Coordinates of C-alpha atoms in Angstrom, one line a residue:
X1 CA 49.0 130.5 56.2
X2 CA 49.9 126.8 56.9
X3 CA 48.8 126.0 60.6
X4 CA 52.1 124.1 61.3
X5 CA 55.0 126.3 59.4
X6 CA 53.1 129.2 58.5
X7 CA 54.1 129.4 55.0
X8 CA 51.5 131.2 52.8
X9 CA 49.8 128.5 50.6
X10 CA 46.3 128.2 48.4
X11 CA 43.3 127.4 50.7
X12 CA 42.8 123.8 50.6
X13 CA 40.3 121.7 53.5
X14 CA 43.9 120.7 56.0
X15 CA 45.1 124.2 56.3
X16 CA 48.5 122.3 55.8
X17 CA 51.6 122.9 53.2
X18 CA 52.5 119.8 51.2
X19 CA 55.5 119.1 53.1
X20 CA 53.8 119.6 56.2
X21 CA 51.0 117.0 55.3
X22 CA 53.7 114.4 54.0
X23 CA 55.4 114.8 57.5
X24 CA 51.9 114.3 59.1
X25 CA 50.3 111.5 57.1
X26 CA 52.0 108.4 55.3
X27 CA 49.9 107.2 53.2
X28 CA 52.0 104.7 52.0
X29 CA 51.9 103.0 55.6
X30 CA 51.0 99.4 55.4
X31 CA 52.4 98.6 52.3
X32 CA 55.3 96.5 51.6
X33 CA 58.4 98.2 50.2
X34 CA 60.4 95.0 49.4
X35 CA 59.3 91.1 48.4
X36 CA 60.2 88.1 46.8
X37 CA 59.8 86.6 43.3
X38 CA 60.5 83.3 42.6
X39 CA 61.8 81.8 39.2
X40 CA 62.6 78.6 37.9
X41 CA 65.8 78.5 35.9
X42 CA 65.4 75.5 33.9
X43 CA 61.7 76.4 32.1
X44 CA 62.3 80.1 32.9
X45 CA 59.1 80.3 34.6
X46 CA 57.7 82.9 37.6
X47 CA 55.7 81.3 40.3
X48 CA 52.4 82.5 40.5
X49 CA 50.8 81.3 44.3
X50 CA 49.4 79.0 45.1
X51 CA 50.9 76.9 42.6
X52 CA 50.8 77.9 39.1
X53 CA 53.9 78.8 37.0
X54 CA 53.3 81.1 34.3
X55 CA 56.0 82.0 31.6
X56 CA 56.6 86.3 32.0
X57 CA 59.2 88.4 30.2
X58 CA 61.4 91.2 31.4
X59 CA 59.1 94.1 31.8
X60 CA 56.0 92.4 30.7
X61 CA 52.6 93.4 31.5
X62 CA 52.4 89.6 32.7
X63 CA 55.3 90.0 35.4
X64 CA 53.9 93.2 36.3
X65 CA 50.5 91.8 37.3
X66 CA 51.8 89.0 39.0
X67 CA 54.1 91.6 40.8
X68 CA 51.2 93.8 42.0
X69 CA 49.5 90.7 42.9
X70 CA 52.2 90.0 46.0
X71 CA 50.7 93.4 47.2
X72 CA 47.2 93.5 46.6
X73 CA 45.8 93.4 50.0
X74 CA 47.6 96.3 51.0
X75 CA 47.0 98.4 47.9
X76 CA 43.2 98.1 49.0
X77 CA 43.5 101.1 51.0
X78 CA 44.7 103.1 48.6
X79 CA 43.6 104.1 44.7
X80 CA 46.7 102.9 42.3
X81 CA 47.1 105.5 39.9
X82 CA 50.0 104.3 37.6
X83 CA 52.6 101.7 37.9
X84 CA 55.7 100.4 35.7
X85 CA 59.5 99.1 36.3
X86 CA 62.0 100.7 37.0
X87 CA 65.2 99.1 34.9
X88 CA 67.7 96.9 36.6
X89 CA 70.3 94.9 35.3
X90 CA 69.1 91.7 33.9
X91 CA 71.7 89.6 36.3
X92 CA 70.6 91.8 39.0
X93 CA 68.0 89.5 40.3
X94 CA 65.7 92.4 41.4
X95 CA 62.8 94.1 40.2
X96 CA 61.7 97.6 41.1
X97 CA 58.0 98.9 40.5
X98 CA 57.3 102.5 40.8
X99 CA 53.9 103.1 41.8
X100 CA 51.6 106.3 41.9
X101 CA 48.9 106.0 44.7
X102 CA 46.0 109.1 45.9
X103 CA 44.1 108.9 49.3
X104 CA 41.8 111.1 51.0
X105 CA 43.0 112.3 54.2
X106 CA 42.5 115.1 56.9
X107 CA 39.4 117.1 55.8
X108 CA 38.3 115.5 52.5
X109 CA 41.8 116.5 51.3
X110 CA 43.5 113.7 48.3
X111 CA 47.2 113.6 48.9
X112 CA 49.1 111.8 46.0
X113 CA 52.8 109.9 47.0
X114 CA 55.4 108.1 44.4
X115 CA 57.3 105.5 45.8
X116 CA 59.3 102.2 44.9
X117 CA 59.1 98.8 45.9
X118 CA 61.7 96.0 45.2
X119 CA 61.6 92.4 45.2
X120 CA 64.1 90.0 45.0
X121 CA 64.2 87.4 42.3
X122 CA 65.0 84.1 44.1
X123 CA 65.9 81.0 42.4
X124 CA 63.1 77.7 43.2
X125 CA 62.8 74.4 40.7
X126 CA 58.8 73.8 39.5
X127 CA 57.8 70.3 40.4
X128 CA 57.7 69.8 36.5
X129 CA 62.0 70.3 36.4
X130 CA 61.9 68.5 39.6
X131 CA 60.7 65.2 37.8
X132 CA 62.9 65.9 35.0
X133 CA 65.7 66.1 36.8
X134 CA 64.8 62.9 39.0
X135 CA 64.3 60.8 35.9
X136 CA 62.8 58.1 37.8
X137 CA 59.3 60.1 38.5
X138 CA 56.8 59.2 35.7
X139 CA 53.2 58.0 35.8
X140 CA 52.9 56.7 32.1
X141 CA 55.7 55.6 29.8
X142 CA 54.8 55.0 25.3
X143 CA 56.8 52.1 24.0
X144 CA 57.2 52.5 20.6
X145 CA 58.5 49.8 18.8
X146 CA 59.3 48.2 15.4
X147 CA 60.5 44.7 14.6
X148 CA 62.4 45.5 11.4
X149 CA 67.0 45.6 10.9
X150 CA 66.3 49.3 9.3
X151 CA 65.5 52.5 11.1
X152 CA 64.4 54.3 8.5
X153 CA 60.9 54.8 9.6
X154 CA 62.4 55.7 13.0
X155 CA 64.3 58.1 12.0
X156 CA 61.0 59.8 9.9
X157 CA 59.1 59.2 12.9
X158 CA 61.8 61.5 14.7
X159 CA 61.6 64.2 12.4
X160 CA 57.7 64.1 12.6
X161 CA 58.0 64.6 16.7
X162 CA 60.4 67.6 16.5
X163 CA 58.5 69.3 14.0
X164 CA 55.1 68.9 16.0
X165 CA 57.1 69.8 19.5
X166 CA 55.4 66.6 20.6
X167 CA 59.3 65.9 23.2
X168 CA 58.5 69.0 25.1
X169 CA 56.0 67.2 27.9
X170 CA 58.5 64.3 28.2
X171 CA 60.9 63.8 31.8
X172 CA 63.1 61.4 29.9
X173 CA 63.6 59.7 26.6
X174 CA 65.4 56.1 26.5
X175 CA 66.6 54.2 23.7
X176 CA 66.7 50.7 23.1
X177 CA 67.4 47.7 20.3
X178 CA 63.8 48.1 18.9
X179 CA 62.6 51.3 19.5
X180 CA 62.2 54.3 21.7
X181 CA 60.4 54.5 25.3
X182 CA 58.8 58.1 26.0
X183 CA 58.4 58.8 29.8
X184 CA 55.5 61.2 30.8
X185 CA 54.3 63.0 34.6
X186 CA 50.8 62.4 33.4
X187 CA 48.5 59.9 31.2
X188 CA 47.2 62.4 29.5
X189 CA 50.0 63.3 27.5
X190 CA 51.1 59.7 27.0
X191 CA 47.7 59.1 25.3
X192 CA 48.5 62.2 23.2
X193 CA 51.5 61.0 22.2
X194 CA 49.3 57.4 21.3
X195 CA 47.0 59.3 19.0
X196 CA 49.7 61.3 17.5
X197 CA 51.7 58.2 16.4
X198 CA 48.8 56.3 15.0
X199 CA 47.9 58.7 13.0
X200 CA 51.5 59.4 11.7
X201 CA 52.7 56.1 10.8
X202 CA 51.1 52.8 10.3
X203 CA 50.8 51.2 13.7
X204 CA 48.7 49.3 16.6
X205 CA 48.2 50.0 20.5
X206 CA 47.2 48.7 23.0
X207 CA 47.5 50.0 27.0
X208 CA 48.1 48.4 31.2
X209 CA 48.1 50.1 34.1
X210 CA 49.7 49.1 37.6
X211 CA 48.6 50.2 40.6
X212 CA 51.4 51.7 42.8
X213 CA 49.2 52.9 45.9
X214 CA 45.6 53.6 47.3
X215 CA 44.3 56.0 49.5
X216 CA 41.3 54.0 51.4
X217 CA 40.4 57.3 53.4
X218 CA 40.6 59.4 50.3
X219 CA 39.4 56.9 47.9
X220 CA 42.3 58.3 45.8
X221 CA 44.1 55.2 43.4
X222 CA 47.8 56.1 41.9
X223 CA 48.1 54.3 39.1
X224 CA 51.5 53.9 36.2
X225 CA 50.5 53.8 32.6
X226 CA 52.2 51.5 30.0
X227 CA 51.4 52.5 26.5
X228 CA 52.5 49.8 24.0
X229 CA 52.8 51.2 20.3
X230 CA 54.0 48.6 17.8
X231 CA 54.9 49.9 14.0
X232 CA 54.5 48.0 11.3
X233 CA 57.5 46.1 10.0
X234 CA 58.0 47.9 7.0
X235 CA 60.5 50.0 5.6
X236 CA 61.3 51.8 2.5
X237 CA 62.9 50.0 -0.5
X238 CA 61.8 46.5 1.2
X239 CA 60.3 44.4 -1.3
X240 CA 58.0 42.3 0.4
X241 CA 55.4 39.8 -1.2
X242 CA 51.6 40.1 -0.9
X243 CA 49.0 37.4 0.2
X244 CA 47.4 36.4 -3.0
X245 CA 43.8 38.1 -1.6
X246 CA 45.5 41.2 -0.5
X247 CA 46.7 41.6 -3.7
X248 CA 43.4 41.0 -5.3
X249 CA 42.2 43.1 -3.9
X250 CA 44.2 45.9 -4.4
X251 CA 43.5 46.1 -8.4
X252 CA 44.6 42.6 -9.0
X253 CA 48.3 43.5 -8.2
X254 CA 51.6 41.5 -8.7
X255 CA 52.2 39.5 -5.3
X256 CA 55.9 41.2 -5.3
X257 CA 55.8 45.0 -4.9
X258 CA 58.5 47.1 -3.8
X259 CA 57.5 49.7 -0.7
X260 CA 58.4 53.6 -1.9
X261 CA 57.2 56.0 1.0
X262 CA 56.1 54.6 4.9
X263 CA 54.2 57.8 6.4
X264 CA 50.4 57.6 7.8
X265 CA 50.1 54.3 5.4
X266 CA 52.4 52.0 3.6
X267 CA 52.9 52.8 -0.5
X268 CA 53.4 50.3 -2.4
X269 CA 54.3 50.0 -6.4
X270 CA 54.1 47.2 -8.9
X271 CA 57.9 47.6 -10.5
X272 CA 56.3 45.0 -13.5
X273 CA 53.3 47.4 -14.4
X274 CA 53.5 51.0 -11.9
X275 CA 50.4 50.1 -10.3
X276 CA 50.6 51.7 -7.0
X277 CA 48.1 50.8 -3.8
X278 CA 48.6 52.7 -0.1
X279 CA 47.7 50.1 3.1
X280 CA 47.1 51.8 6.0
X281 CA 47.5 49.8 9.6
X282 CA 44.3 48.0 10.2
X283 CA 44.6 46.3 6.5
X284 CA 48.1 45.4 7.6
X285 CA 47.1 43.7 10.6
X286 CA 44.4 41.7 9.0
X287 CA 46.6 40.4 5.9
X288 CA 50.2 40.8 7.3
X289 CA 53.5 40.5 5.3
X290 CA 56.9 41.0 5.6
X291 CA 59.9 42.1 3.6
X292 CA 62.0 39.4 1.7
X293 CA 65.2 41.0 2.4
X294 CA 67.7 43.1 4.5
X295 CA 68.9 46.3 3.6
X296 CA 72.3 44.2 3.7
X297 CA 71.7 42.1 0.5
X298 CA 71.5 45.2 -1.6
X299 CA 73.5 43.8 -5.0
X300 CA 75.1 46.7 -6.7
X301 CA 74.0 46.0 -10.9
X302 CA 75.2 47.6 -13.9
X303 CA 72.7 48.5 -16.3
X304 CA 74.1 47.4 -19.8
X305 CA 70.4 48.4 -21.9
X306 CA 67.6 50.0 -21.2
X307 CA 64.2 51.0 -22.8
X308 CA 61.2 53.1 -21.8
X309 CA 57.3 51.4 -22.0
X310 CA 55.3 54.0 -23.7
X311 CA 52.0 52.2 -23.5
X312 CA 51.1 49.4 -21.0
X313 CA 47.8 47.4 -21.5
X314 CA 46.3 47.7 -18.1
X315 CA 44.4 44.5 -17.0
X316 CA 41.2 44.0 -15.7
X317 CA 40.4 46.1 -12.4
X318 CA 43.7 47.3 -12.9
X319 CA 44.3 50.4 -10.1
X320 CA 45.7 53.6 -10.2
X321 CA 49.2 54.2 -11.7
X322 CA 52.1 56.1 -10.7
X323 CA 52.7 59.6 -13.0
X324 CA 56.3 59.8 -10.8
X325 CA 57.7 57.1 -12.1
X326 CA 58.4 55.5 -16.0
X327 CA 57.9 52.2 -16.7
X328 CA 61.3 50.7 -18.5
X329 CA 62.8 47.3 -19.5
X330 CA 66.5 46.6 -18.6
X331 CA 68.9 44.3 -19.0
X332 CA 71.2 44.0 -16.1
X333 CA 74.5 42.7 -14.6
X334 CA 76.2 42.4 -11.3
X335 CA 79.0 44.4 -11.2
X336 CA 81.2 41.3 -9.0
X337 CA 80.3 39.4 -12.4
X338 CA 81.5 41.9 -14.8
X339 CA 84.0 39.2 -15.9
X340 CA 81.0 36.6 -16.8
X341 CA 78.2 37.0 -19.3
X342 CA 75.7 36.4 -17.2
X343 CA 73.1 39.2 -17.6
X344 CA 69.5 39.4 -16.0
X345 CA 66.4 41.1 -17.3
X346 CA 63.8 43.0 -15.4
X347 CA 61.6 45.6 -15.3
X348 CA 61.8 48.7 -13.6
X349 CA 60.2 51.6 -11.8
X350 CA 62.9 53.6 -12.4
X351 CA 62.8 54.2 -15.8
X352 CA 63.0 57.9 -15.7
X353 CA 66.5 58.2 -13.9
X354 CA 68.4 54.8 -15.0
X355 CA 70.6 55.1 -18.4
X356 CA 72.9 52.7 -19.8
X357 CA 76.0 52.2 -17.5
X358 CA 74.5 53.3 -14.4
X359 CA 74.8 51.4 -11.4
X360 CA 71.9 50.6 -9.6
X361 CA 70.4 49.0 -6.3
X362 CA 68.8 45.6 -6.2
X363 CA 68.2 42.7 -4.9
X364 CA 68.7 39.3 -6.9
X365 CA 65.8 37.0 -6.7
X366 CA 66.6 34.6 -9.0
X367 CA 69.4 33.4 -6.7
X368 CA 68.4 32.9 -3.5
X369 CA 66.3 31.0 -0.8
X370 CA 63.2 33.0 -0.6
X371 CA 61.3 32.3 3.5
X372 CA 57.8 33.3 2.9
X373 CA 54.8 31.6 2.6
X374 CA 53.4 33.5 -0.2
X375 CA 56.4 33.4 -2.1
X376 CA 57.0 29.8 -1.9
X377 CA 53.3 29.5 -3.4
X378 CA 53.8 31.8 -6.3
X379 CA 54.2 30.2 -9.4
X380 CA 58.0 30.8 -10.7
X381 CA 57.3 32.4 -13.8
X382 CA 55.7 34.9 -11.7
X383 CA 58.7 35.9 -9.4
X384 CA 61.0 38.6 -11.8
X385 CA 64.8 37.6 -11.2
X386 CA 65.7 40.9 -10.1
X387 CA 64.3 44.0 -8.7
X388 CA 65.7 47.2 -9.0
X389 CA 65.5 49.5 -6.0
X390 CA 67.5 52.7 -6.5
X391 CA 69.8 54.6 -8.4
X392 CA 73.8 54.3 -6.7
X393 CA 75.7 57.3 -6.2
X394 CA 79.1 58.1 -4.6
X395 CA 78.1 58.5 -0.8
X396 CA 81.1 60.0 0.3
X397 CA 81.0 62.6 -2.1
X398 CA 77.3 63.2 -1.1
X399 CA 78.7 63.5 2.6
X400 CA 80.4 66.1 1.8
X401 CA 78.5 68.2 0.0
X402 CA 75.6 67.7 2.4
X403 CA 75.3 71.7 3.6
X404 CA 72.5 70.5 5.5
X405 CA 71.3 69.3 8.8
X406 CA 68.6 67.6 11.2
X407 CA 67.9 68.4 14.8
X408 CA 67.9 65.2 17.0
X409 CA 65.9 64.3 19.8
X410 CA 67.7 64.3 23.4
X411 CA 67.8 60.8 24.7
X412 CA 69.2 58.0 26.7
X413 CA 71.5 56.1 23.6
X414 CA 73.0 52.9 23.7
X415 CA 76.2 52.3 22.3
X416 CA 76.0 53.3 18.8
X417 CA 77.5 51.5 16.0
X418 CA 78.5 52.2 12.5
X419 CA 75.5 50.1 11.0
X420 CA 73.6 52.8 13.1
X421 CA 75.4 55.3 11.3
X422 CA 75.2 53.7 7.8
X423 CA 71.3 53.6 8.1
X424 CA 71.2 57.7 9.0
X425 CA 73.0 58.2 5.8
X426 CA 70.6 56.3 3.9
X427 CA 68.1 57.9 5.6
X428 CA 69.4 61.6 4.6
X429 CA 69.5 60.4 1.2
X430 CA 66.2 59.3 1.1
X431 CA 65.3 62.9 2.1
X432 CA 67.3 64.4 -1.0
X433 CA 65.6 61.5 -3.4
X434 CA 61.9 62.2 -2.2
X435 CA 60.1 65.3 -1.9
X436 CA 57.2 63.9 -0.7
X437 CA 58.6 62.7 2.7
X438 CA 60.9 66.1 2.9
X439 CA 57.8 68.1 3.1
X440 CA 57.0 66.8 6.6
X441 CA 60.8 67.5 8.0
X442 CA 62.6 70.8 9.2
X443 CA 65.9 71.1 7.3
X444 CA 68.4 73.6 8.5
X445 CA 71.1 74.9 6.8
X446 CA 74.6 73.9 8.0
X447 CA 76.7 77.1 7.7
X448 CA 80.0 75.0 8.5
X449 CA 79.9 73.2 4.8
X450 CA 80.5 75.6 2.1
X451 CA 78.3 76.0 -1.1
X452 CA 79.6 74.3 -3.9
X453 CA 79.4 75.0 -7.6
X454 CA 77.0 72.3 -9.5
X455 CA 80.6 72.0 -12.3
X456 CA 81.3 68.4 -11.1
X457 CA 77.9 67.7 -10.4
X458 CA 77.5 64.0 -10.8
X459 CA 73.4 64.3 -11.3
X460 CA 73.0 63.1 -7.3
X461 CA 69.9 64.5 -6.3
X462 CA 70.3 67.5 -3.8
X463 CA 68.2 69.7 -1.8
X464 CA 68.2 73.6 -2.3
X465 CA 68.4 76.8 -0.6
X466 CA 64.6 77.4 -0.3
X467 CA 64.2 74.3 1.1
X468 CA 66.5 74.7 4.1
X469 CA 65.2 76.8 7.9
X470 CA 67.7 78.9 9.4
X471 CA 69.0 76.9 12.6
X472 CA 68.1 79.3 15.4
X473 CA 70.4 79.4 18.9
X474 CA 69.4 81.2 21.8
X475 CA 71.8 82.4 24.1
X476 CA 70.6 83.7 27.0
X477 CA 67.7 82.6 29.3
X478 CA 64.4 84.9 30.3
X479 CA 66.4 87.3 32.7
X480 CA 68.7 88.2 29.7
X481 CA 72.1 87.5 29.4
X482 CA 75.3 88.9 30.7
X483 CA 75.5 92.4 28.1
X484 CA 72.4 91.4 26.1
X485 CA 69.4 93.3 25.2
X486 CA 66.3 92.9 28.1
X487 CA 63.5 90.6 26.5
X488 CA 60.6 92.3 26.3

């Protein structure tokens, strides 16, 4: 019989009934029955003490440790036998555990209690969204700029960063005439971002540091980083005209060369012979050169005959050629001087995609003021009258049957204006004309433009299906949104 209610029971070493021993023994005394979590809305992150933030999902093993944690000391009394969560509603901002604990008590005897404990999600920022959101809090800054009228290795450069998740680490982004400014909490990610960008495009560094404060007890020194990344000038379709040694020795090249791709090195490609030659940053900066034009004194040209180059003596120490391209002689004439006879003859790159009447891209050396020191050297025989850069198509019939899109990086703009927007649209072009470059860019598929049929297809080069990522939009945050399924 039970010593307290007398009930008859099995022998066991208290003498007691279960209920009897519950009312006599708590052997959940001492341990917390409620506490306090605290999350960070803007990274979705749970604060593990001291002072770590750790990223946990609903019902994750991760939030369950760091749960159990808040109690540890007190479960050391006790032998935890099973624990898991209890659901709540996502908005709730609670969590319940439901833990299973055993201790030994009166006469060697192991009592076994279930019970709940609650804690409250409160809301605190991490001192990384506390930067962030001060904007002013940095410790090293990148200055990335390029001295050049067109973007277009900008806008590359763009693509490169949100691919690689490179913006993550940054508190703020600014834009400016030349280039972009990339604020960081710490050096170390600056000189990430340093070694990133000189290995993705053509460029030179070089570093300062200021010293805000010193700690003379401490001997602890506070110092801000300025980073200074300048890219080379160079963009593509810029013809520009090579330093007679450069040139050389490149696979005795001609001097003027038209620029086809910017990535980790400058390509270049003799229109005259197909030659090609890549010149990565340091040979820039030892034998600089510059582009002849602007984007601005593209000359639209008719072509009025063409003809492919089969075979092409190569000369001595002659380089590598291009297998993209064909080789082609035209005979050309500016569409504002269709009413003249005045035709020009060149040769072309772009023999493979130019047919009689099309209307072409160039620029028109044979009248104007060339302002370079190695052009003004070149013998005149030597300098082709014009040089054709790319094929023309009807851009705002390309507009709209764009059914694609780029993601953009977050950032501080200037007042934008429509020369701004003009160079994006060649931009995007250039990413339908060249596969090469599109390789190293996420495309997403714009569901708002309809697919069209290829009926009235004009032959404008166009990007397909396979090619294009699904654009992915989250709508609610760690805790789950208001009706939505809990994360797990």
């Amino acid at each position: 019989l039970c010593c307290q209610c007398g009930v008859p029971i099995p022998p066991n070493p208290a003498n007691m009934c279960v209920g009897c021993l519950r009312a006599q023994v708590d052997i959940t005394e001492g341990i917390p029955k409620q506490g306090t979590v605290h999350f960070c809305k803007q990274c979705e992150r749970y604060l593990q003490p001291p002072g770590t933030w750790i990223q946990c999902a609903l019902e994750s093993r991760e939030l369950l440790a760091l749960c159990l944690k808040k109690i540890k000391a007190s479960l050391s009394k006790v032998r935890l036998i099973d624990a898991g969560f209890i659901w709540t509603e996502p908005h709730s901002k609670r969590l319940k555990l439901k833990l299973t604990v055993q201790k030994e008590v009166i006469n060697g005897a192991v009592l076994q209690q279930v019970f709940v404990v609650e804690y409250i999600v409160q809301s605190q920022m991490c001192e990384d969204c506390h930067r962030i959101e001060a904007k002013d809090f940095w410790k090293a800054v990148v200055q990335v700029r390029q001295k050049t009228v067109h973007k277009k290795t900008f806008y590359y450069l763009e693509q490169l960063i949100l691919k690689h998740r490179l913006h993550q680490n940054t508190l703020r982004i600014k834009e400016i005439h030349d280039g972009l400014d990339f604020y960081y909490s710490s050096k170390q990610h600056a000189q990430k971002m340093v070694d990133f960008l000189q290995c993705t495009v053509p460029s030179r560094s070089k570093s300062s540091q200021r010293l805000i404060s010193h700690d003379i007890h401490s001997n602890v020194y506070n110092y801000k980083s300025t980073f200074s990344v300048e890219i080379v000038p160079i963009c593509k379709d810029n013809v520009v005209c090579l330093s007679p040694k450069l040139a050389q020795s490149l696979g005795n090249m001609s001097q003027i060369c038209v620029c086809i791709r910017v990535t980790s090195t400058i390509h270049l490609i003799d229109p005259r012979t197909l030659q090609i030659a890549e010149i990565d940053g340091n040979t820039y900066w030892r034998h600089p050169f510059h582009s002849l034009f602007h984007p601005k004194q593209l000359e639209e040209f008719i072509i009025m005959d063409i003809s492919r180059v089969h075979e092409k003596k190569k000369g001595a120490g002659a380089g590598a050629r291009s297998n993209k391209h064909t080789l082609a002689e035209a005979w050309v004439r500016k569409t504002s001087e269709l009413d003249t006879d005045h035709q020009y003859f060149c040769c072309t790159h772009l023999g493979h995609i130019l047919n009689p009447g099309d209307l072409v891209l160039g620029f028109d050396l044979a009248n104007c003021n060339l302002n370079d020191e190695f052009a003004n050297k070149m013998n005149p025989q030597h300098i082709p009258d014009v040089v054709l850069i790319k094929k023309s198509y009807d851009r705002s019939k390309r507009q709209r049957r764009r059914n694609w899109k780029l993601q953009e990086l977050e950032r501080d703009r200037e007042a934008t204006d429509t020369d701004d927007e003009r160079q994006y649209q060649d931009f995007l072009e250039d990413l339908e004309e060249d596969e090469t470059i599109r390789k190293n860019v996420n495309i997403y598929r714009n569901a708002d433009i309809p697919v069209e049929s290829d009926t009235d297809d004009d032959g404008a080069p166009r990007i397909s299906l396979a090619e294009m990522l699904e654009d992915l939009h989250i709508s609610q945050d760690a805790t789950g949104g208001e009706g939505a399924e809990m994360l797990t």
